[in-house]
Amino acid sequence: MKSSEIRQMTLQEIENKVKELRMKLLKYRVEASMGQVKNPLQKRHLRKDIARLLTIAQEKRNAQKDK
């Protein structure tokens, strides 16, 4: 997920996407513990996407406070 795509989303959409990705990460961790992981890099991508979403959400919140 690109930062430009995230910046076009509303704050509510970003929060929903974070919840969705956290659930995917949880499922991935369960699969990893059982040894059923197909793509080991998926965990890193999920974590980075979540961090990107949270960073931009915080930027949007700060921009709203400044107004």
mmCIF file of C-alpha atoms in Angstrom:
data_model
loop_
_atom_site.group_PDB
_atom_site.id
_atom_site.type_symbol
_atom_site.label_atom_id
_atom_site.label_comp_id
_atom_site.label_asym_id
_atom_site.label_seq_id
_atom_site.Cartn_x
_atom_site.Cartn_y
_atom_site.Cartn_z
ATOM 1 C CA MET A 1 0.000 0.000 0.000
ATOM 2 C CA LYS A 2 1.454 3.346 -1.058
ATOM 3 C CA SER A 3 1.460 6.468 1.075
ATOM 4 C CA SER A 4 -0.302 8.410 -1.672
ATOM 5 C CA GLU A 5 -3.179 5.913 -1.586
ATOM 6 C CA ILE A 6 -3.441 6.221 2.185
ATOM 7 C CA ARG A 7 -3.446 10.025 2.116
ATOM 8 C CA GLN A 8 -6.572 9.946 -0.066
ATOM 9 C CA MET A 9 -8.435 7.918 2.549
ATOM 10 C CA THR A 10 -10.495 9.441 5.349
ATOM 11 C CA LEU A 11 -9.458 8.977 8.959
ATOM 12 C CA GLN A 12 -12.274 6.454 9.501
ATOM 13 C CA GLU A 13 -11.210 4.425 6.461
ATOM 14 C CA ILE A 14 -7.632 4.377 7.727
ATOM 15 C CA GLU A 15 -8.726 3.124 11.145
ATOM 16 C CA ASN A 16 -10.825 0.378 9.539
ATOM 17 C CA LYS A 17 -7.895 -0.672 7.364
ATOM 18 C CA VAL A 18 -5.617 -0.832 10.426
ATOM 19 C CA LYS A 19 -8.091 -3.167 12.152
ATOM 20 C CA GLU A 20 -8.272 -5.332 9.034
ATOM 21 C CA LEU A 21 -4.487 -5.572 8.702
ATOM 22 C CA ARG A 22 -4.048 -6.336 12.409
ATOM 23 C CA MET A 23 -6.468 -9.249 12.023
ATOM 24 C CA LYS A 24 -4.490 -10.491 9.011
ATOM 25 C CA LEU A 25 -1.280 -10.224 11.024
ATOM 26 C CA LEU A 26 -2.837 -12.211 13.865
ATOM 27 C CA LYS A 27 -3.933 -14.952 11.445
ATOM 28 C CA TYR A 28 -0.473 -14.941 9.924
ATOM 29 C CA ARG A 29 1.150 -15.403 13.332
ATOM 30 C CA VAL A 30 -1.122 -18.362 14.062
ATOM 31 C CA GLU A 31 -0.251 -19.943 10.707
ATOM 32 C CA ALA A 32 3.448 -19.305 11.333
ATOM 33 C CA SER A 33 3.271 -21.056 14.690
ATOM 34 C CA MET A 34 1.776 -24.098 12.965
ATOM 35 C CA GLY A 35 4.360 -24.000 10.186
ATOM 36 C CA GLN A 36 1.884 -23.247 7.399
ATOM 37 C CA VAL A 37 3.467 -20.008 6.174
ATOM 38 C CA LYS A 38 3.708 -19.701 2.405
ATOM 39 C CA ASN A 39 5.352 -16.277 2.190
ATOM 40 C CA PRO A 40 7.606 -15.372 5.129
ATOM 41 C CA LEU A 41 7.974 -11.749 3.959
ATOM 42 C CA GLN A 42 4.244 -11.171 4.343
ATOM 43 C CA LYS A 43 4.659 -10.462 8.066
ATOM 44 C CA ARG A 44 7.099 -7.635 7.371
ATOM 45 C CA HIS A 45 4.829 -6.117 4.724
ATOM 46 C CA LEU A 46 1.835 -6.219 7.053
ATOM 47 C CA ARG A 47 3.735 -4.554 9.889
ATOM 48 C CA LYS A 48 5.075 -1.827 7.621
ATOM 49 C CA ASP A 49 1.627 -1.167 6.127
ATOM 50 C CA ILE A 50 0.158 -0.840 9.623
ATOM 51 C CA ALA A 51 2.925 1.571 10.627
ATOM 52 C CA ARG A 52 2.371 3.616 7.469
ATOM 53 C CA LEU A 53 -1.362 3.819 8.137
ATOM 54 C CA LEU A 54 -0.881 4.837 11.768
ATOM 55 C CA THR A 55 1.680 7.498 10.845
ATOM 56 C CA ILE A 56 -0.579 9.133 8.276
ATOM 57 C CA ALA A 57 -3.569 8.892 10.625
ATOM 58 C CA GLN A 58 -1.573 10.778 13.260
ATOM 59 C CA GLU A 59 -0.576 13.411 10.687
ATOM 60 C CA LYS A 60 -4.237 13.900 9.813
ATOM 61 C CA ARG A 61 -5.205 14.219 13.490
ATOM 62 C CA ASN A 62 -2.470 16.807 14.066
ATOM 63 C CA ALA A 63 -3.573 18.753 10.989
ATOM 64 C CA GLN A 64 -7.136 18.866 12.347
ATOM 65 C CA LYS A 65 -5.907 20.145 15.724
ATOM 66 C CA ASP A 66 -3.930 22.946 14.082
ATOM 67 C CA LYS A 67 -6.994 24.322 12.317
#
